[in-house]
CSV table of C-alpha atoms in Angstrom, one decimal:
chain,number,residue,atom,x,y,z
U,1,MET,CA,90.5,96.6,105.2
U,2,THR,CA,92.9,98.9,104.8
U,3,ALA,CA,93.1,102.0,104.8
U,4,CYS,CA,94.2,104.5,101.8
U,5,PRO,CA,98.4,104.4,102.0
U,6,GLY,CA,97.9,108.3,99.9
U,7,ARG,CA,96.9,111.3,101.7
U,8,THR,CA,94.0,112.2,101.7
U,9,ARG,CA,91.1,115.1,102.7
U,10,ALA,CA,87.7,114.4,103.6
U,11,THR,CA,84.3,116.0,103.5
U,12,ARG,CA,81.3,114.6,104.4
U,13,THR,CA,78.6,113.4,102.5
U,14,SER,CA,74.9,113.3,104.9
U,15,ARG,CA,74.0,110.1,104.7
U,16,GLY,CA,71.8,108.4,102.3
U,17,ARG,CA,68.0,106.8,102.2
U,18,ASP,CA,68.3,103.8,103.8
U,19,THR,CA,71.5,103.0,104.1
U,20,PRO,CA,73.1,100.6,107.4
U,21,THR,CA,75.2,103.8,108.4
U,22,ALA,CA,75.0,105.2,111.9
U,23,GLY,CA,76.0,107.9,110.5
U,24,THR,CA,77.9,110.1,107.4
U,25,THR,CA,80.3,108.9,105.7
U,26,ARG,CA,83.5,110.1,104.6
U,27,ARG,CA,84.7,110.9,100.9
U,28,ALA,CA,87.8,111.9,99.7
U,29,ARG,CA,88.7,114.2,97.8
U,30,THR,CA,92.6,115.2,97.2
U,31,SER,CA,94.2,111.2,95.4
U,32,CYS,CA,95.0,108.3,96.6
U,33,SER,CA,99.2,106.7,96.2
U,34,GLY,CA,98.2,103.9,98.0
U,35,PRO,CA,98.3,100.1,95.5
U,36,VAL,CA,95.6,96.1,100.3
U,37,THR,CA,92.1,95.5,101.0
U,38,GLY,CA,91.2,98.4,101.7
U,39,CYS,CA,92.9,101.1,99.6
U,40,SER,CA,96.3,100.6,100.4
U,41,PHE,CA,97.7,99.2,97.0
U,42,ARG,CA,99.3,100.9,94.1
U,43,ALA,CA,96.8,103.6,92.7
U,44,ARG,CA,99.4,103.2,89.0
U,45,GLU,CA,96.5,103.0,86.7
U,46,GLY,CA,94.0,100.4,85.5
U,47,ARG,CA,95.5,99.3,89.3
U,48,ALA,CA,93.6,99.5,92.7
U,49,PRO,CA,94.5,101.9,95.3
U,50,ALA,CA,95.1,99.9,97.8
U,51,ALA,CA,97.6,98.0,100.4
U,52,TRP,CA,97.2,94.3,99.5
U,53,ARG,CA,96.7,95.3,95.6
U,54,SER,CA,98.3,92.2,93.3
U,55,THR,CA,101.3,93.8,90.9
U,56,HIS,CA,99.9,91.0,89.4
U,57,PRO,CA,96.7,92.5,88.3
U,58,ALA,CA,95.4,90.0,85.6
U,59,SER,CA,96.2,87.4,87.0
U,60,ARG,CA,93.7,88.4,90.1
U,61,SER,CA,90.4,85.5,90.5
U,62,LYS,CA,87.5,88.0,90.4
U,63,ASN,CA,85.9,85.9,93.6
U,64,PRO,CA,89.5,85.0,95.3
U,65,THR,CA,89.4,82.4,98.3
U,66,ALA,CA,87.7,84.1,101.6
U,67,SER,CA,90.0,85.1,103.8
U,68,THR,CA,89.7,82.7,107.6
U,69,CYS,CA,88.1,84.8,110.1
U,70,SER,CA,87.3,82.6,113.0
U,71,THR,CA,85.1,84.2,115.0
U,72,THR,CA,84.2,82.0,117.7
U,73,THR,CA,82.8,84.5,119.6
U,74,GLY,CA,81.3,88.2,119.0
U,75,PRO,CA,83.7,90.8,118.5
U,76,ALA,CA,82.4,93.9,118.8
U,77,SER,CA,83.1,97.2,116.9
U,78,ASP,CA,86.0,98.6,119.3
U,79,GLY,CA,88.3,95.9,117.5
U,80,THR,CA,87.6,93.1,120.4
U,81,THR,CA,86.0,90.7,121.1
U,82,SER,CA,83.4,90.6,123.7
U,83,SER,CA,85.3,87.0,125.5
U,84,SER,CA,88.0,88.9,126.4
U,85,PRO,CA,87.2,92.8,126.9
U,86,THR,CA,91.1,93.7,128.0
U,87,ARG,CA,94.1,92.6,125.9
U,88,PRO,CA,96.9,91.8,127.4
U,89,ARG,CA,99.7,93.9,126.2
U,90,ALA,CA,102.9,93.6,124.0
U,91,SER,CA,105.7,94.6,124.2
U,92,PRO,CA,106.8,96.9,120.8
U,93,PRO,CA,108.0,95.8,118.0
U,94,ALA,CA,111.9,96.0,116.4
U,95,GLU,CA,112.2,98.9,114.5
U,96,ALA,CA,113.2,97.9,111.0
U,97,GLY,CA,116.1,97.0,109.6
U,98,GLY,CA,116.8,96.3,112.5
U,99,PRO,CA,118.9,92.7,114.3
U,100,MET,CA,117.9,89.0,113.8
U,101,THR,CA,117.7,87.3,116.7
U,102,GLY,CA,117.8,83.7,115.6
U,103,SER,CA,115.4,83.0,117.8
U,104,ARG,CA,113.3,79.7,117.4
U,105,ARG,CA,109.7,81.7,118.2
U,106,GLU,CA,109.9,85.8,117.7
U,107,ASP,CA,109.0,87.7,121.7
U,108,GLN,CA,106.5,89.8,120.7
U,109,GLY,CA,102.7,88.8,121.6
U,110,ASP,CA,100.8,86.6,122.5
U,111,LEU,CA,98.7,85.4,119.5
U,112,ALA,CA,101.1,82.6,117.0
U,113,ALA,CA,101.2,83.3,113.4
U,114,GLY,CA,102.2,80.4,112.2
U,115,ASP,CA,105.3,79.8,110.8
U,116,PHE,CA,107.5,82.7,108.2
U,117,SER,CA,108.1,80.7,105.5
U,118,SER,CA,104.5,78.8,105.5
U,119,TRP,CA,102.4,82.5,105.8
U,120,VAL,CA,105.3,85.0,103.7
U,121,ILE,CA,104.6,82.3,100.5
U,122,GLY,CA,101.0,82.4,101.0
U,123,MET,CA,100.4,86.5,101.4
U,124,GLN,CA,103.0,86.7,98.5
U,125,GLY,CA,100.2,84.3,96.8
U,126,ALA,CA,97.3,86.6,98.0
U,127,ILE,CA,98.9,89.9,97.1
U,128,ARG,CA,98.9,88.3,93.1
U,129,GLY,CA,96.0,87.3,94.0
U,130,GLU,CA,95.5,83.6,93.8
U,131,HIS,CA,93.4,83.1,96.7
U,132,GLY,CA,92.2,85.0,99.4
U,133,ALA,CA,94.4,85.9,103.5
U,134,GLU,CA,93.8,83.2,105.7
U,135,VAL,CA,93.9,85.6,108.9
U,136,PRO,CA,92.4,83.1,112.3
U,137,CYS,CA,90.6,87.2,113.4
U,138,ASP,CA,89.1,85.7,116.2
U,139,GLY,CA,86.4,88.3,116.6
U,140,CYS,CA,88.9,91.7,115.3
U,141,THR,CA,87.7,94.3,113.7
U,142,ALA,CA,90.4,96.7,114.5
U,143,CYS,CA,90.9,97.2,110.7
U,144,CYS,CA,87.0,97.2,110.6
U,145,THR,CA,87.2,100.1,112.9
U,146,SER,CA,90.0,102.6,112.0
U,147,SER,CA,89.7,105.0,109.0
U,148,GLN,CA,89.8,102.9,106.3
U,149,PHE,CA,89.1,103.8,102.8
U,150,ILE,CA,88.9,100.3,101.2
U,151,HIS,CA,88.4,99.6,97.0
U,152,ILE,CA,86.3,97.7,94.9
U,153,GLY,CA,87.4,96.8,91.3
U,154,PRO,CA,85.0,97.2,88.7
U,155,ASP,CA,85.1,93.5,88.1
U,156,GLU,CA,83.7,92.5,92.1
U,157,THR,CA,79.8,92.2,90.8
U,158,ASP,CA,78.7,90.8,93.4
U,159,ALA,CA,80.0,92.3,96.3
U,160,LEU,CA,78.6,96.2,94.3
U,161,SER,CA,75.4,94.6,94.8
U,162,HIS,CA,75.5,93.9,97.9
U,163,ILE,CA,76.8,97.5,99.2
U,164,PRO,CA,74.2,100.1,98.1
U,165,ALA,CA,75.8,102.7,96.3
U,166,GLU,CA,74.8,105.8,98.2
U,167,LEU,CA,78.2,104.5,100.5
U,168,VAL,CA,80.9,104.5,97.4
U,169,PHE,CA,82.1,106.8,95.1
U,170,PRO,CA,84.9,106.8,92.4
U,171,ALA,CA,87.8,106.6,92.8
U,172,PRO,CA,90.4,109.1,92.5
U,173,ARG,CA,93.8,108.3,89.9
U,174,LEU,CA,91.9,105.1,88.9
U,175,PRO,CA,90.4,104.8,85.4
U,176,ARG,CA,86.5,105.2,85.9
U,177,GLY,CA,84.7,101.7,87.8
U,178,HIS,CA,86.7,101.9,91.4
U,179,VAL,CA,84.7,102.9,93.2
U,180,VAL,CA,85.8,102.7,97.4
U,181,LEU,CA,84.2,102.8,100.4
U,182,GLY,CA,84.0,105.1,102.0
U,183,TYR,CA,83.9,105.7,107.1
U,184,ASP,CA,80.8,107.1,109.1
U,185,GLU,CA,82.2,110.0,111.7
U,186,ARG,CA,83.6,107.2,114.0
U,187,GLY,CA,85.8,105.3,111.4
U,188,HIS,CA,83.6,102.9,111.3
U,189,CYS,CA,83.2,100.3,108.8
U,190,PRO,CA,79.2,101.3,106.8
U,191,MET,CA,78.6,97.5,106.5
U,192,LEU,CA,80.5,96.7,110.5
U,193,ILE,CA,76.6,96.6,111.3
U,194,ASP,CA,76.0,95.9,115.9
U,195,GLY,CA,80.1,94.1,114.8
U,196,ARG,CA,79.7,92.5,112.4
U,197,CYS,CA,79.8,92.3,108.5
U,198,SER,CA,77.4,92.4,107.4
U,199,ILE,CA,78.3,91.5,103.8
U,200,TYR,CA,81.1,89.1,104.9
U,201,GLU,CA,80.2,86.8,102.0
U,202,HIS,CA,80.0,89.0,99.9
U,203,ARG,CA,83.1,91.4,101.0
U,204,PRO,CA,85.3,93.6,98.6
U,205,ARG,CA,88.2,91.7,97.6
U,206,THR,CA,91.0,93.8,99.5
U,207,CYS,CA,89.2,92.7,103.0
U,208,ARG,CA,89.6,89.1,101.4
U,209,THR,CA,92.8,90.3,100.8
U,210,TYR,CA,94.1,91.8,103.8
U,211,ASP,CA,96.5,90.7,107.0
U,212,CYS,CA,97.3,92.5,109.4
U,213,ARG,CA,100.9,90.4,110.7
U,214,ILE,CA,102.5,92.1,107.6
U,215,PHE,CA,103.2,94.1,110.0
U,216,PRO,CA,104.8,92.0,111.8
U,217,ALA,CA,106.3,89.8,109.6
U,218,THR,CA,108.2,93.3,107.8
U,219,ALA,CA,108.7,95.8,111.2
U,220,VAL,CA,107.2,98.2,110.2
U,221,GLU,CA,105.9,100.3,112.1
U,222,VAL,CA,101.6,101.7,112.0
U,223,ASP,CA,102.0,105.2,112.3
U,224,ASP,CA,97.9,106.7,111.4
U,225,GLY,CA,96.8,106.8,114.7
U,226,ARG,CA,93.4,106.7,113.7
U,227,LYS,CA,94.8,103.2,112.8
U,228,ALA,CA,96.5,103.0,116.7
U,229,GLN,CA,93.9,99.4,117.2
U,230,ILE,CA,95.4,97.6,113.8
U,231,ALA,CA,98.8,98.8,115.5
U,232,ARG,CA,97.5,96.5,118.4
U,233,GLN,CA,96.5,93.5,116.3
U,234,ALA,CA,100.2,94.0,114.5
U,235,ARG,CA,101.8,93.3,118.2
U,236,ARG,CA,100.2,91.0,119.3
U,237,TRP,CA,101.3,88.2,116.2
U,238,SER,CA,104.3,86.2,116.9
U,239,PHE,CA,105.9,84.4,113.8
U,240,ALA,CA,107.5,80.7,115.0
U,241,LEU,CA,111.0,80.5,113.4
U,242,PRO,CA,112.1,76.4,113.9
U,243,THR,CA,114.0,76.1,111.0
U,244,GLN,CA,117.1,78.1,108.9
U,245,ALA,CA,114.6,78.2,106.0
U,246,ASP,CA,112.2,80.4,108.4
U,247,ARG,CA,115.4,82.9,109.5
U,248,ASP,CA,116.9,83.4,106.7
U,249,ARG,CA,112.9,83.6,104.7
U,250,GLN,CA,113.3,87.4,107.7
U,251,HIS,CA,115.9,87.7,107.1
U,252,ALA,CA,115.9,88.6,103.5
U,253,VAL,CA,111.4,90.6,104.1
U,254,ARG,CA,114.0,92.9,106.2
U,255,ALA,CA,116.4,93.2,103.4
U,256,ALA,CA,113.7,93.8,100.9
U,257,VAL,CA,112.6,96.9,103.4
U,258,ARG,CA,115.7,98.5,104.6
U,259,PHE,CA,116.5,98.5,100.3
U,260,LEU,CA,113.0,100.9,99.3
U,261,GLY,CA,112.8,102.8,101.9
U,262,ARG,CA,116.4,104.0,101.0
U,263,ARG,CA,114.5,104.6,97.7
U,264,LYS,CA,111.0,104.7,98.6
U,265,THR,CA,110.7,107.4,96.7
U,266,VAL,CA,111.7,105.7,93.2
U,267,GLU,CA,110.0,103.6,94.2
U,268,SER,CA,106.1,104.3,95.5
U,269,ASP,CA,103.2,106.4,93.2
U,270,GLY,CA,103.6,109.5,91.8
U,271,GLY,CA,108.2,110.2,93.6
U,272,ALA,CA,105.9,110.5,97.2
U,273,ALA,CA,107.1,108.9,100.2
U,274,LEU,CA,106.0,105.2,100.3
U,275,SER,CA,103.2,104.5,103.6
U,276,PRO,CA,103.0,102.0,105.6
U,277,PRO,CA,101.6,99.5,104.3
U,278,GLN,CA,102.6,99.8,100.6
U,279,LEU,CA,106.2,99.4,102.1
U,280,ALA,CA,105.1,96.6,104.4
U,281,VAL,CA,103.4,94.7,101.0
U,282,ARG,CA,106.2,95.9,98.4
U,283,ALA,CA,108.9,93.5,101.3
U,284,ILE,CA,106.9,91.2,100.9
U,285,GLU,CA,106.8,90.9,97.6
U,286,ILE,CA,109.3,91.4,96.1
U,287,HIS,CA,112.5,89.4,98.8
U,288,ASP,CA,112.7,86.4,97.2
U,289,ALA,CA,115.9,88.6,95.2
U,290,PHE,CA,117.5,88.7,99.1
U,291,LEU,CA,117.3,84.9,99.3
U,292,GLY,CA,121.1,83.5,100.1
U,293,SER,CA,123.0,86.4,98.6
U,294,GLY,CA,123.4,90.2,101.3
U,295,GLU,CA,122.2,92.9,101.1
U,296,LYS,CA,125.0,95.0,99.4
U,297,ALA,CA,124.7,92.6,96.4
U,298,ASP,CA,124.3,94.1,92.9
U,299,ARG,CA,120.3,94.9,92.5
U,300,ALA,CA,120.4,97.5,89.3
U,301,PRO,CA,118.0,94.9,87.9
U,302,LEU,CA,115.1,95.5,90.8
U,303,VAL,CA,115.4,98.9,90.7
U,304,ALA,CA,114.7,98.6,86.9
U,305,HIS,CA,111.9,96.6,87.8
U,306,GLN,CA,110.6,98.8,90.2
U,307,ARG,CA,110.8,101.5,88.6
U,308,ARG,CA,108.3,100.5,85.6
U,309,ARG,CA,105.3,99.2,87.3
């Protein structure tokens, strides 16, 4: 899941009948400015307000391959696994645009994130809607317990049929039929019951494509205090950089972050600044344009393309 990248105020609604939530759910009152899975993708007309939302919605399949979440132990509702009550301390991520070390592995965390180039190419496919994200969650539920609004498209009939109608409401700034699933007073997804997703096989597309590795991959930091668990988990990932191709792609992704950061009010929806998830996803989407050339290369065509979107 991902949170709605736009700034939204929330109001409480009374708990619906026969709902699995432990309390009330929060409903957005203002428009969502995001493009993820959750409400963190671009909220353009006809697009979901989720950070993983593809910029090519027509290519998104109705039932993308589910993300692979290894849950060898039962996840606790606080985002940890029952077999690991404490988490190793992880060093803070490098700042966006920081120097590339060129090392074979980034020294940032204790969890293997895989080879950088293989992961980022696969993530581009997930963003385009070609397949789900394969994430070794290992019982982590940080994204399910971080006050995130989950976008659900009108074509996701399977997911909608497994979520009580009382828990969803119209998605701000999107066409009729797009809805958002809120969260309870603890910030937990109401479909998370006893630390497990009660609709895992039927979960929304946003959840299927969410991958918190976008943050260490781009060196973009999660700056929302309500998502501290996601930030901690993201810092645990460590990408392998065994080849020059891996290092080149990492450099291209970071260059894309810097490029978008300088133009964030132009690139974002409605002139609002890009949220961290939006910035990370957009950088991954366009990083190919930064391969094999310096950052001072002519980016005018890319800027024009971004403005048209």
